[in-house]
């Protein structure tokens, strides 16, 4: 008869003691908080300079030479003409639009502000929705609407925990 061999992988592993499990849970929570904090720290403030055109999607129009992304805070103040969202949907973390500035969302496009506390999207100035297929969406923690006008036949969707009209 042959004897069956057992390897170290065939033996059950001992379970950690309650104190060890608590330490593992705490370490896991700390790692999770660090990952979230690192993601928030990557937000960039991008400012419109408008040197190339009126197209949002042209990197030369931004002080960072890159089109803002979903984690970016955008400052659009002092544009010479309406800034147009034309070739793709846009999502940013927050938008500060100046009182005299116009953001035009073209047909079939959506502009989304997905704020993360404590950042708030400030909407001042004008947003033009080209037609029924254009959308302005606010989501996240806070939106402040300060003497803003939204015109056109498109959709304004406010999905936020807190919005204030001042």
Backbone as JSON, one array per atom type, in Angstrom:
{
  "sequence": "XXXXXXXXXXXXXXXXXXXXXXXXXXXXXXXXXXXXXXXXXXXXXXXXXXXXXXXXXXXXXXXXXXXXXXXXXXXXXXXXXXXXXXXXXXXXXXXXXXXXXXXXXXXXXXXXXXXXXXXXXXXXXXXXXXXXXXXXXXXXXXXXXXXXXXXXXXXXXXXXXXXXXX",
  "N": [[0.84, -1.18, 0.0], [0.33, 2.26, -0.63], [1.37, 5.22, 0.87], [-0.36, 8.17, 1.39], [0.79, 11.3, 0.54], [1.07, 14.39, 2.21], [1.0, 17.84, 1.67], [2.24, 21.08, 2.61], [0.34, 22.8, 1.72], [-2.0, 21.41, 1.83], [-2.88, 21.33, 4.41], [-5.1, 22.79, 6.77], [-5.18, 26.3, 7.26], [-4.37, 28.19, 10.15], [-6.8, 30.31, 11.73], [-6.67, 33.86, 12.1], [-6.36, 35.42, 15.3], [-8.89, 37.15, 17.23], [-7.99, 39.73, 17.91], [-5.98, 40.11, 16.02], [-7.5, 40.09, 13.69], [-8.96, 42.46, 14.05], [-6.91, 44.33, 13.87], [-6.18, 43.94, 11.2], [-8.53, 44.83, 9.93], [-8.52, 47.56, 10.64], [-6.13, 48.4, 9.42], [-6.83, 47.94, 6.75], [-8.9, 49.83, 6.46], [-7.44, 52.22, 6.79], [-5.78, 52.13, 4.55], [-7.74, 52.33, 2.54], [-8.74, 54.94, 3.0], [-6.44, 56.4, 2.43], [-6.16, 55.9, -0.31], [-8.46, 57.16, -1.36], [-7.93, 59.8, -0.56], [-5.61, 60.31, -2.04], [-6.62, 60.24, -4.64], [-8.3, 62.48, -4.59], [-6.4, 64.44, -4.23], [-5.23, 64.63, -6.69], [-6.69, 66.35, -8.25], [-6.81, 68.99, -10.54], [-6.55, 72.47, -11.04], [-7.74, 74.03, -13.77], [-7.45, 76.57, -16.11], [-9.19, 78.57, -18.43], [-7.71, 79.93, -21.28], [-8.07, 80.48, -23.91], [-6.61, 80.88, -26.33], [-6.45, 79.63, -28.83], [-8.97, 78.97, -30.05], [-12.59, 78.85, -29.89], [-13.24, 76.44, -28.88], [-13.91, 74.02, -26.52], [-12.62, 71.56, -26.45], [-10.04, 71.87, -27.44], [-6.79, 71.62, -26.62], [-4.93, 73.69, -26.53], [-6.28, 75.86, -25.62], [-6.24, 75.93, -22.9], [-4.64, 76.59, -19.76], [-3.01, 74.57, -18.85], [-2.33, 73.19, -21.06], [-3.82, 70.99, -21.65], [-6.91, 69.34, -22.11], [-9.48, 69.74, -19.74], [-10.28, 67.2, -17.31], [-12.37, 64.69, -15.69], [-11.75, 64.88, -12.98], [-11.0, 67.47, -12.55], [-10.92, 70.94, -11.54], [-12.42, 73.65, -12.99], [-11.83, 76.85, -14.31], [-13.44, 79.31, -15.92], [-13.28, 82.2, -17.01], [-13.61, 85.36, -18.43], [-13.68, 84.83, -21.2], [-13.41, 85.46, -24.7], [-15.45, 84.88, -26.47], [-18.38, 82.78, -26.76], [-17.76, 79.68, -25.23], [-17.5, 76.57, -26.66], [-18.89, 73.34, -26.36], [-18.39, 70.67, -28.22], [-17.49, 68.2, -29.65], [-17.48, 66.01, -27.94], [-18.87, 64.64, -24.9], [-18.57, 66.32, -21.75], [-17.11, 66.06, -18.56], [-16.45, 67.48, -15.49], [-14.93, 68.22, -12.3], [-15.6, 70.6, -10.95], [-16.93, 73.82, -11.87], [-16.2, 77.14, -12.46], [-17.77, 79.71, -13.7], [-17.6, 82.76, -15.26], [-19.43, 85.91, -14.77], [-19.97, 87.26, -17.18], [-19.53, 85.37, -19.06], [-20.07, 82.7, -21.45], [-21.07, 79.42, -21.79], [-21.5, 77.13, -24.24], [-23.39, 74.38, -24.95], [-23.41, 72.07, -27.36], [-25.6, 70.38, -29.75], [-26.57, 67.12, -28.85], [-24.62, 66.77, -26.95], [-23.35, 66.63, -23.57], [-22.77, 68.43, -20.6], [-21.27, 67.94, -17.61], [-21.09, 68.61, -14.17], [-19.5, 67.24, -11.6], [-19.29, 67.41, -8.55], [-17.15, 67.2, -5.66], [-17.24, 67.09, -2.23], [-15.16, 69.23, -0.27], [-15.55, 70.95, -2.41], [-17.39, 73.15, -4.47], [-19.5, 73.58, -7.26], [-19.66, 76.52, -9.06], [-22.02, 78.36, -10.63], [-22.27, 80.91, -12.65], [-23.14, 83.45, -14.9], [-23.81, 82.49, -18.29], [-25.33, 79.62, -19.67], [-25.78, 78.02, -22.65], [-27.99, 75.86, -24.18], [-27.98, 74.1, -27.01], [-30.07, 72.67, -28.36], [-32.84, 70.37, -27.97], [-31.38, 68.1, -27.54], [-29.17, 68.67, -26.04], [-27.47, 68.8, -22.86], [-27.2, 69.97, -19.49], [-25.73, 68.97, -16.6], [-25.72, 68.61, -13.13], [-24.09, 67.12, -10.47], [-23.26, 65.4, -7.42], [-21.83, 66.98, -4.53], [-22.27, 69.89, -3.95], [-23.79, 72.74, -5.44], [-23.64, 76.03, -6.45], [-25.72, 78.49, -7.57], [-25.48, 81.46, -9.06], [-26.96, 84.19, -10.08], [-27.29, 83.06, -12.67], [-28.03, 82.12, -16.04], [-29.79, 79.76, -17.91], [-30.32, 78.82, -21.09], [-32.25, 77.76, -23.96], [-33.49, 74.74, -25.54], [-32.73, 72.46, -24.27], [-31.89, 70.07, -21.64], [-31.84, 70.64, -18.16], [-30.4, 69.16, -15.54], [-30.48, 68.63, -12.19], [-28.85, 66.97, -9.86], [-28.03, 66.63, -6.92], [-26.71, 66.91, -3.57], [-26.94, 69.35, -2.35], [-27.99, 72.49, -3.33], [-27.73, 75.91, -4.06], [-29.32, 78.95, -4.65], [-28.23, 82.08, -5.19]],
  "CA": [[0.0, 0.0, 0.0], [1.07, 3.52, -0.68], [1.01, 6.24, 1.84], [-0.66, 9.46, 0.75], [1.6, 12.41, 1.04], [0.38, 15.67, 2.39], [1.91, 18.98, 1.55], [1.87, 22.18, 3.51], [-0.85, 23.47, 1.21], [-3.17, 20.59, 2.12], [-3.28, 21.52, 5.8], [-5.86, 24.04, 6.98], [-4.43, 27.4, 7.87], [-5.02, 28.68, 11.37], [-7.45, 31.61, 11.61], [-6.08, 34.86, 12.99], [-7.09, 35.69, 16.53], [-9.78, 38.31, 17.13], [-7.18, 40.95, 17.95], [-5.3, 40.23, 14.72], [-8.52, 40.47, 12.7], [-9.26, 43.87, 14.27], [-5.79, 45.09, 13.32], [-6.28, 43.86, 9.75], [-9.62, 45.7, 9.52], [-8.06, 48.95, 10.79], [-5.14, 48.65, 8.36], [-7.59, 48.02, 5.51], [-9.58, 51.12, 6.44], [-6.44, 53.26, 6.58], [-5.38, 52.06, 3.14], [-8.85, 52.85, 1.74], [-8.75, 56.4, 3.17], [-5.27, 56.93, 1.71], [-6.44, 55.82, -1.75], [-9.42, 58.22, -1.66], [-7.24, 61.09, -0.42], [-4.69, 60.45, -3.17], [-7.42, 60.57, -5.82], [-8.74, 63.87, -4.45], [-5.24, 65.31, -4.35], [-4.85, 64.74, -8.09], [-7.49, 67.34, -8.95], [-6.02, 70.09, -11.07], [-7.32, 73.64, -11.44], [-7.43, 74.34, -15.15], [-8.03, 77.87, -16.44], [-9.37, 78.88, -19.85], [-6.94, 81.05, -21.82], [-8.73, 80.76, -25.17], [-5.68, 81.42, -27.33], [-6.52, 78.94, -30.12], [-10.31, 78.97, -30.65], [-13.65, 78.84, -28.87], [-13.54, 75.02, -28.7], [-13.53, 73.44, -25.22], [-11.81, 70.36, -26.65], [-8.72, 72.22, -27.96], [-5.87, 71.71, -25.47], [-4.22, 74.98, -26.53], [-7.12, 76.87, -24.97], [-6.15, 75.75, -21.45], [-3.32, 76.95, -19.22], [-2.24, 73.34, -18.61], [-2.14, 72.56, -22.38], [-4.57, 69.73, -21.66], [-8.35, 69.51, -21.91], [-9.83, 69.3, -18.38], [-10.9, 65.89, -17.15], [-13.43, 64.52, -14.71], [-11.31, 65.23, -11.64], [-10.44, 68.82, -12.57], [-11.68, 72.14, -11.23], [-12.27, 74.49, -14.18], [-12.12, 78.28, -14.18], [-13.71, 79.85, -17.24], [-13.61, 83.61, -16.76], [-12.99, 86.29, -19.38], [-13.61, 84.31, -22.57], [-13.75, 86.47, -25.7], [-16.71, 84.49, -27.08], [-18.95, 81.59, -26.13], [-16.93, 78.48, -25.27], [-18.4, 75.56, -27.19], [-18.69, 71.91, -26.14], [-18.83, 70.25, -29.54], [-17.19, 66.87, -30.19], [-17.61, 64.95, -26.94], [-19.42, 65.06, -23.61], [-17.57, 66.83, -20.82], [-17.35, 65.93, -17.13], [-15.43, 68.1, -14.66], [-15.29, 68.19, -10.89], [-16.32, 71.84, -10.66], [-16.83, 74.86, -12.88], [-16.44, 78.54, -12.08], [-18.07, 80.41, -14.94], [-17.71, 84.19, -14.96], [-20.73, 86.53, -14.99], [-20.14, 87.67, -18.57], [-19.09, 84.28, -19.92], [-21.11, 81.81, -21.98], [-20.7, 78.05, -22.13], [-22.52, 76.64, -25.16], [-23.39, 72.92, -25.09], [-23.98, 71.81, -28.68], [-26.55, 69.3, -29.91], [-26.09, 65.77, -28.59], [-23.54, 66.81, -25.96], [-23.71, 66.86, -22.16], [-21.74, 69.02, -19.74], [-21.58, 67.49, -16.25], [-20.26, 69.03, -13.05], [-19.63, 66.19, -10.6], [-18.51, 67.99, -7.46], [-16.77, 66.39, -4.51], [-17.13, 67.96, -1.07], [-15.85, 70.48, -0.01], [-15.6, 71.77, -3.6], [-18.72, 73.41, -4.98], [-19.55, 74.16, -8.59], [-20.27, 77.84, -9.07], [-22.57, 78.65, -11.94], [-22.56, 82.32, -12.84], [-23.02, 83.66, -16.34], [-24.85, 81.89, -19.12], [-25.14, 78.34, -20.35], [-26.73, 77.87, -23.75], [-28.2, 74.48, -24.61], [-28.27, 74.32, -28.42], [-31.39, 72.15, -28.71], [-33.38, 69.39, -27.03], [-30.41, 67.02, -27.35], [-28.05, 69.16, -25.22], [-27.79, 68.67, -21.44], [-26.34, 70.46, -18.42], [-25.99, 68.08, -15.48], [-24.95, 68.83, -11.91], [-24.16, 65.96, -9.59], [-22.26, 65.49, -6.37], [-22.15, 67.53, -3.21], [-22.81, 71.25, -3.83], [-23.8, 73.62, -6.6], [-24.1, 77.39, -6.14], [-26.2, 79.17, -8.76], [-25.39, 82.88, -8.73], [-27.38, 84.98, -11.23], [-27.0, 82.33, -13.9], [-29.14, 81.85, -16.94], [-29.66, 78.58, -18.77], [-31.26, 79.03, -22.17], [-32.3, 76.74, -24.99], [-34.51, 73.71, -25.38], [-32.11, 71.27, -23.71], [-32.27, 69.59, -20.31], [-31.06, 70.99, -16.98], [-30.63, 68.09, -14.56], [-29.79, 68.91, -10.94], [-28.81, 65.77, -9.02], [-27.01, 67.01, -5.95], [-27.14, 66.93, -2.18], [-27.17, 70.71, -1.9], [-27.78, 73.55, -4.31], [-28.11, 77.2, -3.51], [-29.44, 80.07, -5.58], [-27.87, 83.29, -4.45]],
  "C": [[0.88, 1.24, 0.0], [0.51, 4.48, 0.34], [0.71, 7.54, 1.09], [0.2, 10.53, 1.39], [0.73, 13.64, 1.23], [1.41, 16.76, 2.26], [1.43, 20.07, 2.5], [0.64, 22.9, 3.01], [-2.13, 22.69, 1.48], [-3.68, 20.79, 3.55], [-4.08, 22.8, 5.96], [-4.99, 25.08, 7.68], [-5.14, 27.85, 9.13], [-5.64, 30.06, 11.13], [-6.77, 32.61, 12.54], [-6.97, 35.07, 14.22], [-7.91, 36.96, 16.35], [-9.01, 39.61, 17.1], [-6.46, 41.19, 16.63], [-6.29, 40.64, 13.64], [-8.86, 41.95, 12.83], [-8.15, 44.75, 13.68], [-5.85, 45.09, 11.8], [-7.4, 44.76, 9.22], [-9.19, 47.15, 9.57], [-7.06, 49.29, 9.69], [-5.85, 48.78, 7.02], [-8.31, 49.35, 5.37], [-8.61, 52.26, 6.18], [-6.0, 53.29, 5.12], [-6.48, 52.65, 2.26], [-8.9, 54.37, 1.82], [-7.59, 57.02, 2.4], [-5.51, 56.92, 0.2], [-7.41, 56.94, -2.15], [-8.75, 59.58, -1.58], [-6.29, 61.33, -1.58], [-5.45, 60.82, -4.43], [-7.88, 62.01, -5.76], [-7.58, 64.83, -4.65], [-4.82, 65.52, -5.79], [-5.66, 65.77, -8.86], [-6.61, 68.52, -9.34], [-6.98, 71.25, -11.34], [-6.83, 74.04, -12.82], [-8.17, 75.61, -15.53], [-8.07, 78.08, -17.95], [-8.5, 80.07, -20.22], [-7.44, 81.42, -23.21], [-7.85, 81.29, -26.28], [-5.83, 80.79, -28.71], [-7.88, 79.08, -30.81], [-11.33, 79.1, -29.53], [-14.06, 77.42, -28.5], [-13.0, 74.51, -27.37], [-12.49, 72.35, -25.39], [-10.42, 70.62, -27.22], [-7.78, 72.48, -26.79], [-5.14, 73.04, -25.39], [-5.01, 76.09, -25.87], [-7.03, 76.83, -23.45], [-4.74, 76.03, -20.96], [-2.43, 75.74, -18.95], [-1.88, 72.63, -19.92], [-2.77, 71.18, -22.44], [-6.04, 70.06, -21.42], [-8.7, 68.99, -20.52], [-10.54, 67.96, -18.37], [-11.86, 65.86, -15.99], [-13.02, 64.89, -13.29], [-10.83, 66.66, -11.51], [-11.44, 69.89, -12.17], [-11.39, 73.13, -12.35], [-12.67, 75.92, -13.86], [-12.26, 78.83, -15.6], [-14.21, 81.28, -17.04], [-12.87, 84.45, -17.8], [-12.84, 85.75, -20.79], [-14.08, 85.38, -23.55], [-15.09, 86.17, -26.38], [-17.22, 83.25, -26.35], [-17.99, 80.41, -26.3], [-17.85, 77.32, -25.61], [-17.95, 74.15, -26.86], [-19.26, 71.23, -27.37], [-18.66, 68.76, -29.85], [-17.35, 65.72, -29.21], [-18.27, 65.52, -25.7], [-18.27, 65.46, -22.7], [-18.03, 66.55, -19.39], [-16.17, 66.56, -16.41], [-15.88, 68.01, -13.21], [-16.07, 69.43, -10.5], [-16.05, 72.84, -11.77], [-17.1, 76.21, -12.23], [-16.56, 79.3, -13.39], [-18.32, 81.86, -14.6], [-19.05, 84.77, -15.37], [-20.98, 86.9, -16.44], [-19.81, 86.54, -19.56], [-20.25, 83.36, -20.3], [-20.47, 80.47, -22.29], [-21.83, 77.51, -23.0], [-22.35, 75.13, -25.35], [-24.14, 72.6, -26.38], [-24.87, 70.57, -28.67], [-25.91, 67.93, -29.67], [-25.0, 65.68, -27.54], [-24.11, 67.04, -24.57], [-22.51, 67.47, -21.46], [-22.14, 68.69, -18.32], [-20.57, 68.06, -15.27], [-20.5, 68.01, -11.95], [-18.76, 66.58, -9.41], [-18.26, 66.99, -6.35], [-16.58, 67.35, -3.35], [-15.66, 68.06, -0.64], [-15.93, 71.4, -1.23], [-17.05, 71.94, -4.04], [-18.59, 73.97, -6.39], [-20.25, 75.5, -8.48], [-20.75, 78.12, -10.48], [-23.03, 80.09, -11.96], [-22.43, 82.52, -14.33], [-24.1, 82.9, -17.06], [-24.41, 80.55, -19.67], [-26.21, 78.26, -21.42], [-26.79, 76.4, -24.14], [-28.75, 74.56, -26.03], [-29.66, 73.84, -28.84], [-31.78, 71.09, -27.7], [-32.41, 68.25, -26.75], [-29.19, 67.45, -26.55], [-28.46, 69.12, -23.75], [-26.74, 69.36, -20.58], [-26.71, 69.67, -17.19], [-25.12, 68.51, -14.3], [-25.17, 67.62, -11.02], [-23.12, 66.14, -8.5], [-22.75, 66.26, -5.17], [-22.8, 68.9, -3.22], [-22.74, 71.98, -5.15], [-24.35, 74.96, -6.13], [-24.47, 78.05, -7.45], [-26.32, 80.64, -8.41], [-25.74, 83.69, -9.97], [-27.01, 84.32, -12.55], [-28.25, 82.22, -14.76], [-28.81, 80.62, -17.75], [-30.74, 78.75, -19.83], [-31.2, 77.89, -23.17], [-33.32, 75.68, -24.64], [-33.97, 72.44, -24.74], [-32.59, 70.96, -22.3], [-31.3, 70.11, -19.26], [-31.4, 69.95, -15.93], [-29.81, 68.4, -13.32], [-29.94, 67.69, -10.04], [-27.71, 65.98, -8.0], [-27.58, 66.99, -4.56], [-27.54, 68.33, -1.74], [-26.97, 71.67, -3.05], [-28.37, 74.82, -3.75], [-28.23, 78.2, -4.63], [-29.2, 81.33, -4.78], [-28.17, 84.52, -5.28]]
}
